[in-house]
Amino acid sequence: MPGNELIGKEEIREVMDVLETGVLMRYEFDERRKGVYKVREFEEAFARYLGARHALGVTSGSAALKVALTALDIGPGDEVLVPAFDFIATYEAVLEAGAIPVMTDIDESLNLDPASMENRITEYTKAVIPVHMCGAPAEIDVIVSVAKKHNLAVLEDNAQACGGSYRGTKLGTIGDMGILSFDYYKTMTTGEGGMVVTNNKHLYDRADWYHDHGHDHNPAVGRALEGRTILGFNYRMNELQGAVGLAQLRKLDYIVSEQKKIKGVIKEALGRVDGIGFRTLHDPEGDTATFLGFNLPDAAAAKKFQGALKDRGIDTIYYKENAWHYAPNWEHLIGWATANSKQFPFAGHKGSIDYGVGSIPQAEELLGRTLFMIIPVKMADERMEQILSGIEKASKGL
Ligand SMILES: *Cc1c(COP(=O)(O)O)cnc(C)c1O
Protein backbone atom coordinates (compact mmCIF):
# COMPACT_ATOMS: atom_id res chain seq x y z
CA MET A 1 0.00 0.00 0.00
CA PRO A 2 2.77 2.40 -0.92
CA GLY A 3 1.45 5.85 -1.85
CA ASN A 4 -0.88 6.00 1.12
CA GLU A 5 2.05 5.36 3.46
CA LEU A 6 3.66 8.59 2.35
CA ILE A 7 0.93 11.22 2.55
CA GLY A 8 2.53 14.22 4.19
CA LYS A 9 3.37 17.86 3.96
CA GLU A 10 3.89 17.84 0.20
CA GLU A 11 0.30 16.72 -0.37
CA ILE A 12 -0.95 19.21 2.26
CA ARG A 13 0.83 22.07 0.53
CA GLU A 14 -0.64 21.20 -2.87
CA VAL A 15 -4.15 20.85 -1.46
CA MET A 16 -3.84 24.16 0.39
CA ASP A 17 -3.11 25.93 -2.92
CA VAL A 18 -6.55 24.78 -4.03
CA LEU A 19 -8.41 25.53 -0.82
CA GLU A 20 -6.95 29.02 -0.70
CA THR A 21 -8.62 29.87 -4.01
CA GLY A 22 -11.78 27.90 -3.16
CA VAL A 23 -12.04 26.63 -6.76
CA LEU A 24 -12.48 22.87 -6.53
CA MET A 25 -13.49 22.35 -10.15
CA ARG A 26 -10.95 21.86 -12.90
CA TYR A 27 -12.72 24.02 -15.47
CA GLU A 28 -13.79 27.65 -15.50
CA PHE A 29 -13.55 30.26 -12.69
CA ASP A 30 -10.39 31.61 -14.33
CA GLU A 31 -10.34 34.82 -12.34
CA ARG A 32 -10.98 33.31 -8.94
CA ARG A 33 -8.50 30.49 -9.30
CA LYS A 34 -5.49 32.80 -9.66
CA GLY A 35 -3.64 30.55 -12.03
CA VAL A 36 -4.16 27.34 -10.02
CA TYR A 37 -5.02 24.47 -12.38
CA LYS A 38 -3.99 21.35 -10.48
CA VAL A 39 -5.70 18.71 -12.61
CA ARG A 40 -4.28 20.21 -15.79
CA GLU A 41 -0.84 20.43 -14.22
CA PHE A 42 -1.11 16.83 -12.98
CA GLU A 43 -2.10 15.61 -16.44
CA GLU A 44 0.82 17.42 -18.05
CA ALA A 45 3.33 16.17 -15.48
CA PHE A 46 1.97 12.63 -15.72
CA ALA A 47 2.08 12.59 -19.51
CA ARG A 48 5.68 13.81 -19.35
CA TYR A 49 6.57 11.17 -16.77
CA LEU A 50 5.15 8.39 -18.91
CA GLY A 51 6.35 9.78 -22.20
CA ALA A 52 2.78 9.90 -23.52
CA ARG A 53 1.35 12.64 -25.67
CA HIS A 54 -1.98 12.97 -23.82
CA ALA A 55 -3.27 12.26 -20.33
CA LEU A 56 -6.80 12.83 -19.02
CA GLY A 57 -7.60 12.82 -15.31
CA VAL A 58 -10.87 11.09 -14.35
CA THR A 59 -12.68 10.06 -11.18
CA SER A 60 -11.35 6.50 -10.88
CA GLY A 61 -9.50 3.72 -12.67
CA SER A 62 -12.85 2.08 -13.36
CA ALA A 63 -14.10 5.31 -14.95
CA ALA A 64 -10.86 5.53 -16.93
CA LEU A 65 -11.51 2.07 -18.38
CA LYS A 66 -15.04 3.00 -19.37
CA VAL A 67 -13.96 6.30 -20.88
CA ALA A 68 -11.16 4.62 -22.84
CA LEU A 69 -13.38 1.79 -24.10
CA THR A 70 -15.93 4.37 -25.21
CA ALA A 71 -13.24 6.44 -26.94
CA LEU A 72 -12.21 3.25 -28.77
CA ASP A 73 -15.83 2.81 -29.88
CA ILE A 74 -16.34 -0.44 -28.01
CA GLY A 75 -20.05 -1.05 -27.50
CA PRO A 76 -22.99 -3.45 -27.73
CA GLY A 77 -22.28 -6.59 -29.76
CA ASP A 78 -18.53 -6.36 -29.23
CA GLU A 79 -16.30 -8.74 -27.32
CA VAL A 80 -13.18 -7.71 -25.40
CA LEU A 81 -10.45 -10.13 -24.28
CA VAL A 82 -9.54 -9.82 -20.62
CA PRO A 83 -7.36 -12.02 -18.40
CA ALA A 84 -8.88 -14.55 -15.96
CA PHE A 85 -6.61 -13.18 -13.21
CA ASP A 86 -7.69 -9.55 -12.90
CA PHE A 87 -9.53 -7.13 -10.66
CA ILE A 88 -13.25 -7.23 -11.40
CA ALA A 89 -13.31 -3.57 -12.54
CA THR A 90 -11.94 -4.48 -15.97
CA TYR A 91 -14.83 -6.87 -16.61
CA GLU A 92 -17.34 -4.37 -15.22
CA ALA A 93 -16.03 -1.59 -17.44
CA VAL A 94 -16.48 -3.74 -20.55
CA LEU A 95 -20.05 -4.50 -19.45
CA GLU A 96 -20.66 -0.81 -18.68
CA ALA A 97 -19.67 -0.07 -22.27
CA GLY A 98 -22.29 -2.62 -23.36
CA ALA A 99 -19.75 -5.21 -24.56
CA ILE A 100 -18.90 -8.73 -23.39
CA PRO A 101 -15.70 -9.51 -21.45
CA VAL A 102 -14.11 -12.71 -22.77
CA MET A 103 -12.04 -14.53 -20.16
CA THR A 104 -8.56 -15.36 -21.46
CA ASP A 105 -5.86 -17.57 -19.95
CA ILE A 106 -2.67 -16.33 -18.33
CA ASP A 107 0.99 -17.22 -18.84
CA GLU A 108 3.73 -17.80 -16.26
CA SER A 109 3.91 -14.06 -15.60
CA LEU A 110 0.31 -14.49 -14.41
CA ASN A 111 -0.72 -11.87 -16.95
CA LEU A 112 -2.76 -12.30 -20.13
CA ASP A 113 -1.19 -15.00 -22.30
CA PRO A 114 -0.69 -13.83 -25.89
CA ALA A 115 -0.71 -17.45 -27.07
CA SER A 116 -4.19 -17.99 -25.69
CA MET A 117 -5.57 -14.85 -27.35
CA GLU A 118 -5.93 -16.47 -30.75
CA ASN A 119 -8.39 -19.18 -29.74
CA ARG A 120 -10.64 -16.66 -27.94
CA ILE A 121 -10.95 -14.34 -30.93
CA THR A 122 -14.32 -14.43 -32.73
CA GLU A 123 -16.01 -12.29 -35.38
CA TYR A 124 -17.17 -10.04 -32.50
CA THR A 125 -13.79 -9.39 -30.89
CA LYS A 126 -12.81 -5.71 -31.03
CA ALA A 127 -10.21 -5.20 -28.35
CA VAL A 128 -7.92 -6.77 -25.79
CA ILE A 129 -7.16 -5.43 -22.32
CA PRO A 130 -3.81 -6.72 -21.07
CA VAL A 131 -3.70 -6.07 -17.33
CA HIS A 132 -0.29 -5.58 -15.74
CA MET A 133 -1.25 -7.42 -12.57
CA CYS A 134 0.46 -7.13 -9.22
CA GLY A 135 3.09 -4.66 -10.35
CA ALA A 136 4.62 -6.45 -13.33
CA PRO A 137 4.22 -6.16 -17.10
CA ALA A 138 2.35 -8.53 -19.38
CA GLU A 139 4.23 -9.59 -22.52
CA ILE A 140 2.89 -6.47 -24.12
CA ASP A 141 4.92 -6.41 -27.34
CA VAL A 142 3.66 -9.85 -28.35
CA ILE A 143 0.11 -8.97 -27.29
CA VAL A 144 0.25 -5.84 -29.46
CA SER A 145 1.49 -7.81 -32.46
CA VAL A 146 -1.22 -10.50 -32.11
CA ALA A 147 -3.77 -7.69 -31.74
CA LYS A 148 -2.48 -5.96 -34.89
CA LYS A 149 -2.76 -9.17 -36.86
CA HIS A 150 -6.43 -9.43 -35.89
CA ASN A 151 -7.17 -5.71 -36.06
CA LEU A 152 -7.94 -5.42 -32.33
CA ALA A 153 -7.49 -2.30 -30.25
CA VAL A 154 -5.17 -2.64 -27.24
CA LEU A 155 -6.13 -0.94 -23.98
CA GLU A 156 -3.55 -1.45 -21.23
CA ASP A 157 -5.03 -1.67 -17.75
CA ASN A 158 -2.11 -0.40 -15.75
CA ALA A 159 -3.98 0.20 -12.51
CA GLN A 160 -1.55 -2.05 -10.66
CA ALA A 161 1.86 -1.26 -12.15
CA CYS A 162 2.02 2.54 -12.11
CA GLY A 163 5.60 3.58 -12.84
CA GLY A 164 6.43 0.19 -14.36
CA SER A 165 7.85 -0.30 -17.83
CA TYR A 166 8.51 -2.84 -20.54
CA ARG A 167 11.93 -2.70 -22.16
CA GLY A 168 12.32 0.96 -21.34
CA THR A 169 8.83 2.12 -22.33
CA LYS A 170 6.41 3.05 -19.57
CA LEU A 171 3.40 0.77 -19.17
CA GLY A 172 0.17 2.33 -20.32
CA THR A 173 1.77 3.98 -23.35
CA ILE A 174 2.40 0.90 -25.49
CA GLY A 175 -1.14 0.01 -26.56
CA ASP A 176 -3.60 2.33 -28.32
CA MET A 177 -4.69 3.59 -24.92
CA GLY A 178 -3.81 2.96 -21.29
CA ILE A 179 -5.38 3.63 -17.94
CA LEU A 180 -4.16 4.07 -14.37
CA SER A 181 -5.89 4.04 -11.02
CA PHE A 182 -5.07 6.22 -8.04
CA ASP A 183 -7.43 4.58 -5.57
CA TYR A 184 -6.23 4.26 -2.01
CA TYR A 185 -4.57 0.87 -2.48
CA LYS A 186 -2.56 1.77 -5.55
CA THR A 187 1.11 2.64 -5.98
CA MET A 188 0.32 6.34 -5.94
CA THR A 189 -3.02 7.60 -4.70
CA THR A 190 -5.38 10.54 -4.92
CA GLY A 191 -7.92 8.87 -2.63
CA GLU A 192 -9.97 8.00 -5.68
CA GLY A 193 -8.92 8.89 -9.20
CA GLY A 194 -7.69 7.62 -12.51
CA MET A 195 -5.97 8.62 -15.74
CA VAL A 196 -6.50 7.82 -19.40
CA VAL A 197 -3.37 8.03 -21.55
CA THR A 198 -2.82 7.82 -25.28
CA ASN A 199 -0.58 9.08 -28.06
CA ASN A 200 -3.54 9.37 -30.41
CA LYS A 201 -5.12 12.83 -30.56
CA HIS A 202 -8.42 11.57 -31.95
CA LEU A 203 -8.80 9.01 -29.15
CA TYR A 204 -7.82 11.64 -26.59
CA ASP A 205 -10.44 14.04 -27.94
CA ARG A 206 -13.15 11.40 -27.77
CA ALA A 207 -12.16 10.54 -24.19
CA ASP A 208 -12.04 14.23 -23.26
CA TRP A 209 -15.49 14.90 -24.73
CA TYR A 210 -17.07 11.79 -23.29
CA HIS A 211 -15.76 12.33 -19.75
CA ASP A 212 -17.46 15.72 -19.52
CA HIS A 213 -20.92 15.55 -21.17
CA GLY A 214 -19.49 16.11 -24.64
CA HIS A 215 -17.90 19.50 -23.87
CA ASP A 216 -15.18 20.32 -26.39
CA HIS A 217 -13.27 22.43 -23.83
CA ASN A 218 -12.80 25.53 -25.90
CA PRO A 219 -11.49 28.24 -23.59
CA ALA A 220 -12.16 30.92 -26.19
CA VAL A 221 -15.93 30.74 -25.74
CA GLY A 222 -16.49 29.67 -22.12
CA ARG A 223 -18.17 26.57 -20.78
CA ALA A 224 -21.80 27.50 -21.46
CA LEU A 225 -21.17 28.04 -25.17
CA GLU A 226 -18.82 25.15 -25.84
CA GLY A 227 -19.56 22.86 -28.76
CA ARG A 228 -20.18 19.12 -28.66
CA THR A 229 -19.91 16.19 -31.03
CA ILE A 230 -20.95 13.20 -28.94
CA LEU A 231 -23.01 12.59 -25.81
CA GLY A 232 -21.04 11.83 -22.70
CA PHE A 233 -21.26 11.71 -18.94
CA ASN A 234 -19.42 13.14 -15.94
CA TYR A 235 -16.14 11.52 -14.95
CA ARG A 236 -14.26 14.76 -14.19
CA MET A 237 -11.35 14.72 -11.78
CA ASN A 238 -11.51 17.54 -9.22
CA GLU A 239 -8.78 19.94 -8.14
CA LEU A 240 -8.18 18.30 -4.75
CA GLN A 241 -7.42 15.00 -6.49
CA GLY A 242 -5.16 16.78 -8.96
CA ALA A 243 -3.29 18.47 -6.12
CA VAL A 244 -2.65 15.22 -4.24
CA GLY A 245 -1.69 13.54 -7.51
CA LEU A 246 1.02 16.12 -8.21
CA ALA A 247 2.64 15.50 -4.83
CA GLN A 248 2.34 11.72 -5.14
CA LEU A 249 3.76 11.66 -8.66
CA ARG A 250 6.95 13.28 -7.36
CA LYS A 251 7.28 10.34 -4.95
CA LEU A 252 6.58 7.60 -7.48
CA ASP A 253 10.16 6.75 -8.44
CA TYR A 254 11.15 6.71 -4.77
CA ILE A 255 8.24 4.38 -3.97
CA VAL A 256 9.24 1.93 -6.69
CA SER A 257 12.93 1.95 -5.76
CA GLU A 258 12.23 1.36 -2.05
CA GLN A 259 9.88 -1.49 -2.90
CA LYS A 260 12.51 -3.04 -5.13
CA LYS A 261 15.02 -3.07 -2.28
CA ILE A 262 12.59 -4.68 0.17
CA LYS A 263 11.36 -7.18 -2.39
CA GLY A 264 14.92 -8.11 -3.32
CA VAL A 265 15.82 -9.07 0.25
CA ILE A 266 12.68 -11.17 0.78
CA LYS A 267 13.04 -12.82 -2.61
CA GLU A 268 16.55 -13.87 -1.82
CA ALA A 269 15.38 -15.54 1.40
CA LEU A 270 12.60 -17.37 -0.41
CA GLY A 271 15.01 -18.40 -3.13
CA ARG A 272 16.99 -20.38 -0.57
CA VAL A 273 13.97 -22.59 0.13
CA ASP A 274 13.89 -25.88 -1.79
CA GLY A 275 10.92 -26.15 -4.11
CA ILE A 276 10.12 -22.45 -4.25
CA GLY A 277 10.07 -20.77 -7.65
CA PHE A 278 9.04 -17.32 -8.75
CA ARG A 279 6.49 -15.68 -10.96
CA THR A 280 8.11 -15.06 -14.37
CA LEU A 281 8.92 -11.39 -14.96
CA HIS A 282 8.92 -10.51 -18.66
CA ASP A 283 11.05 -7.51 -17.76
CA PRO A 284 12.49 -7.56 -14.23
CA GLU A 285 13.72 -3.97 -14.68
CA GLY A 286 10.19 -2.80 -15.39
CA ASP A 287 8.67 -4.49 -12.32
CA THR A 288 7.33 -2.00 -9.75
CA ALA A 289 7.84 -4.52 -6.94
CA THR A 290 4.50 -3.84 -5.30
CA PHE A 291 4.07 -7.61 -4.97
CA LEU A 292 6.26 -10.66 -4.70
CA GLY A 293 4.75 -13.69 -6.43
CA PHE A 294 6.26 -17.10 -5.72
CA ASN A 295 5.16 -20.66 -6.24
CA LEU A 296 5.42 -24.12 -4.77
CA PRO A 297 5.31 -27.47 -6.54
CA ASP A 298 1.57 -27.95 -5.97
CA ALA A 299 -1.52 -26.54 -4.29
CA ALA A 300 -1.12 -28.62 -1.13
CA ALA A 301 2.42 -27.36 -0.59
CA ALA A 302 1.36 -23.78 -1.28
CA LYS A 303 -1.42 -23.90 1.27
CA LYS A 304 0.76 -25.61 3.83
CA PHE A 305 3.48 -22.99 3.41
CA GLN A 306 0.89 -20.21 3.57
CA GLY A 307 -0.34 -21.58 6.91
CA ALA A 308 3.19 -21.92 8.26
CA LEU A 309 3.97 -18.31 7.30
CA LYS A 310 0.73 -17.09 8.82
CA ASP A 311 1.62 -18.79 12.12
CA ARG A 312 4.71 -16.60 12.11
CA GLY A 313 2.82 -13.38 11.43
CA ILE A 314 3.43 -13.28 7.66
CA ASP A 315 0.38 -12.79 5.44
CA THR A 316 0.25 -14.00 1.85
CA ILE A 317 -2.54 -14.02 -0.73
CA TYR A 318 -3.74 -17.19 -2.47
CA TYR A 319 -5.49 -15.60 -5.44
CA LYS A 320 -7.15 -18.73 -6.75
CA GLU A 321 -9.59 -18.51 -3.87
CA ASN A 322 -9.76 -14.71 -3.74
CA ALA A 323 -13.26 -13.29 -4.12
CA TRP A 324 -12.37 -10.26 -6.25
CA HIS A 325 -9.38 -11.16 -8.43
CA TYR A 326 -10.19 -14.43 -10.18
CA ALA A 327 -13.04 -14.45 -12.68
CA PRO A 328 -14.28 -18.03 -12.05
CA ASN A 329 -15.05 -16.94 -8.46
CA TRP A 330 -17.46 -14.19 -9.50
CA GLU A 331 -20.85 -15.85 -9.13
CA HIS A 332 -22.63 -12.59 -10.01
CA LEU A 333 -20.74 -12.41 -13.32
CA ILE A 334 -21.34 -16.07 -14.11
CA GLY A 335 -25.04 -15.71 -13.20
CA TRP A 336 -25.43 -12.55 -15.36
CA ALA A 337 -26.61 -10.73 -12.23
CA THR A 338 -26.58 -7.34 -13.91
CA ALA A 339 -27.97 -4.32 -12.05
CA ASN A 340 -30.44 -3.95 -14.92
CA SER A 341 -33.20 -6.56 -14.89
CA LYS A 342 -32.86 -7.18 -18.64
CA GLN A 343 -29.43 -8.80 -18.16
CA PHE A 344 -27.94 -6.41 -20.71
CA PRO A 345 -25.49 -6.96 -22.36
CA PHE A 346 -25.34 -10.74 -21.76
CA ALA A 347 -28.85 -11.64 -22.86
CA GLY A 348 -29.14 -11.46 -26.62
CA HIS A 349 -25.39 -11.48 -27.28
CA LYS A 350 -24.79 -13.44 -30.47
CA GLY A 351 -21.49 -15.03 -29.47
CA SER A 352 -21.01 -17.68 -26.80
CA ILE A 353 -20.13 -16.69 -23.23
CA ASP A 354 -17.99 -18.99 -21.08
CA TYR A 355 -16.55 -18.23 -17.65
CA GLY A 356 -15.85 -21.87 -16.81
CA VAL A 357 -12.43 -22.99 -15.60
CA GLY A 358 -12.20 -25.48 -18.47
CA SER A 359 -11.01 -22.72 -20.81
CA ILE A 360 -8.22 -21.48 -18.52
CA PRO A 361 -6.09 -24.51 -17.56
CA GLN A 362 -2.92 -22.45 -17.07
CA ALA A 363 -4.59 -20.04 -14.66
CA GLU A 364 -5.97 -22.95 -12.66
CA GLU A 365 -2.60 -24.65 -12.46
CA LEU A 366 -0.43 -21.57 -11.86
CA LEU A 367 -2.66 -19.68 -9.43
CA GLY A 368 -3.31 -22.98 -7.65
CA ARG A 369 0.26 -23.07 -6.37
CA THR A 370 1.19 -19.38 -6.24
CA LEU A 371 1.34 -17.12 -3.20
CA PHE A 372 1.71 -13.35 -3.20
CA MET A 373 3.23 -11.08 -0.60
CA ILE A 374 2.40 -7.36 -0.61
CA ILE A 375 5.54 -5.22 -0.50
CA PRO A 376 5.30 -1.99 1.50
CA VAL A 377 7.45 1.10 0.85
CA LYS A 378 8.49 1.40 4.48
CA MET A 379 9.59 -1.54 6.56
CA ALA A 380 11.15 -1.44 10.02
CA ASP A 381 14.29 -3.54 10.46
CA GLU A 382 12.61 -5.65 13.15
CA ARG A 383 9.78 -6.49 10.79
CA MET A 384 12.21 -7.52 8.07
CA GLU A 385 14.02 -9.74 10.59
CA GLN A 386 10.71 -11.32 11.55
CA ILE A 387 9.90 -12.05 7.90
CA LEU A 388 13.31 -13.51 7.09
CA SER A 389 13.39 -15.77 10.12
CA GLY A 390 9.72 -16.66 9.61
CA ILE A 391 10.47 -17.83 6.07
CA GLU A 392 13.34 -19.95 7.31
CA LYS A 393 11.26 -21.56 10.05
CA ALA A 394 8.22 -22.08 7.82
CA SER A 395 10.40 -23.78 5.21
CA LYS A 396 11.41 -26.51 7.69
CA GLY A 397 7.90 -27.93 7.54
CA LEU A 398 7.87 -28.25 3.75
C1 LIG B 1 -7.91 -0.94 -8.97
C2 LIG B 1 -8.09 -1.50 -10.31
C3 LIG B 1 -8.99 -0.95 -11.24
C4 LIG B 1 -9.99 0.09 -10.89
O1 LIG B 1 -9.50 1.23 -10.33
P1 LIG B 1 -10.39 2.10 -9.31
O2 LIG B 1 -9.66 3.38 -9.27
O3 LIG B 1 -10.40 1.38 -8.00
O4 LIG B 1 -11.75 2.24 -9.89
C5 LIG B 1 -9.01 -1.47 -12.52
N1 LIG B 1 -8.21 -2.49 -12.88
C6 LIG B 1 -7.37 -3.06 -12.01
C7 LIG B 1 -6.50 -4.18 -12.49
C8 LIG B 1 -7.29 -2.60 -10.70
O5 LIG B 1 -6.46 -3.20 -9.85
PDB file of C-alpha atoms in Angstrom, residues 24 32 57 63 69 101 105 115 148 161 197 208 211 224-225 248 250 305 308 312 314 330 337 339 355 383:
ATOM      1  CA  LEU A  24     -12.483  22.868  -6.526  1.00  0.00           C
ATOM      2  CA  ARG A  32     -10.982  33.313  -8.936  1.00  0.00           C
ATOM      3  CA  GLY A  57      -7.604  12.817 -15.309  1.00  0.00           C
ATOM      4  CA  ALA A  63     -14.104   5.308 -14.947  1.00  0.00           C
ATOM      5  CA  LEU A  69     -13.381   1.790 -24.097  1.00  0.00           C
ATOM      6  CA  PRO A 101     -15.698  -9.507 -21.451  1.00  0.00           C
ATOM      7  CA  ASP A 105      -5.861 -17.571 -19.953  1.00  0.00           C
ATOM      8  CA  ALA A 115      -0.710 -17.448 -27.066  1.00  0.00           C
ATOM      9  CA  LYS A 148      -2.475  -5.959 -34.894  1.00  0.00           C
ATOM     10  CA  ALA A 161       1.859  -1.258 -12.150  1.00  0.00           C
ATOM     11  CA  VAL A 197      -3.373   8.027 -21.550  1.00  0.00           C
ATOM     12  CA  ASP A 208     -12.038  14.228 -23.257  1.00  0.00           C
ATOM     13  CA  HIS A 211     -15.762  12.326 -19.749  1.00  0.00           C
ATOM     14  CA  ALA A 224     -21.801  27.503 -21.462  1.00  0.00           C
ATOM     15  CA  LEU A 225     -21.174  28.040 -25.166  1.00  0.00           C
ATOM     16  CA  GLN A 248       2.337  11.719  -5.135  1.00  0.00           C
ATOM     17  CA  ARG A 250       6.948  13.281  -7.365  1.00  0.00           C
ATOM     18  CA  PHE A 305       3.484 -22.990   3.413  1.00  0.00           C
ATOM     19  CA  ALA A 308       3.188 -21.924   8.264  1.00  0.00           C
ATOM     20  CA  ARG A 312       4.708 -16.597  12.113  1.00  0.00           C
ATOM     21  CA  ILE A 314       3.431 -13.278   7.661  1.00  0.00           C
ATOM     22  CA  TRP A 330     -17.465 -14.191  -9.505  1.00  0.00           C
ATOM     23  CA  ALA A 337     -26.613 -10.732 -12.231  1.00  0.00           C
ATOM     24  CA  ALA A 339     -27.966  -4.325 -12.054  1.00  0.00           C
ATOM     25  CA  TYR A 355     -16.548 -18.233 -17.646  1.00  0.00           C
ATOM     26  CA  ARG A 383       9.775  -6.493  10.786  1.00  0.00           C
TER      27      ARG A 383
END
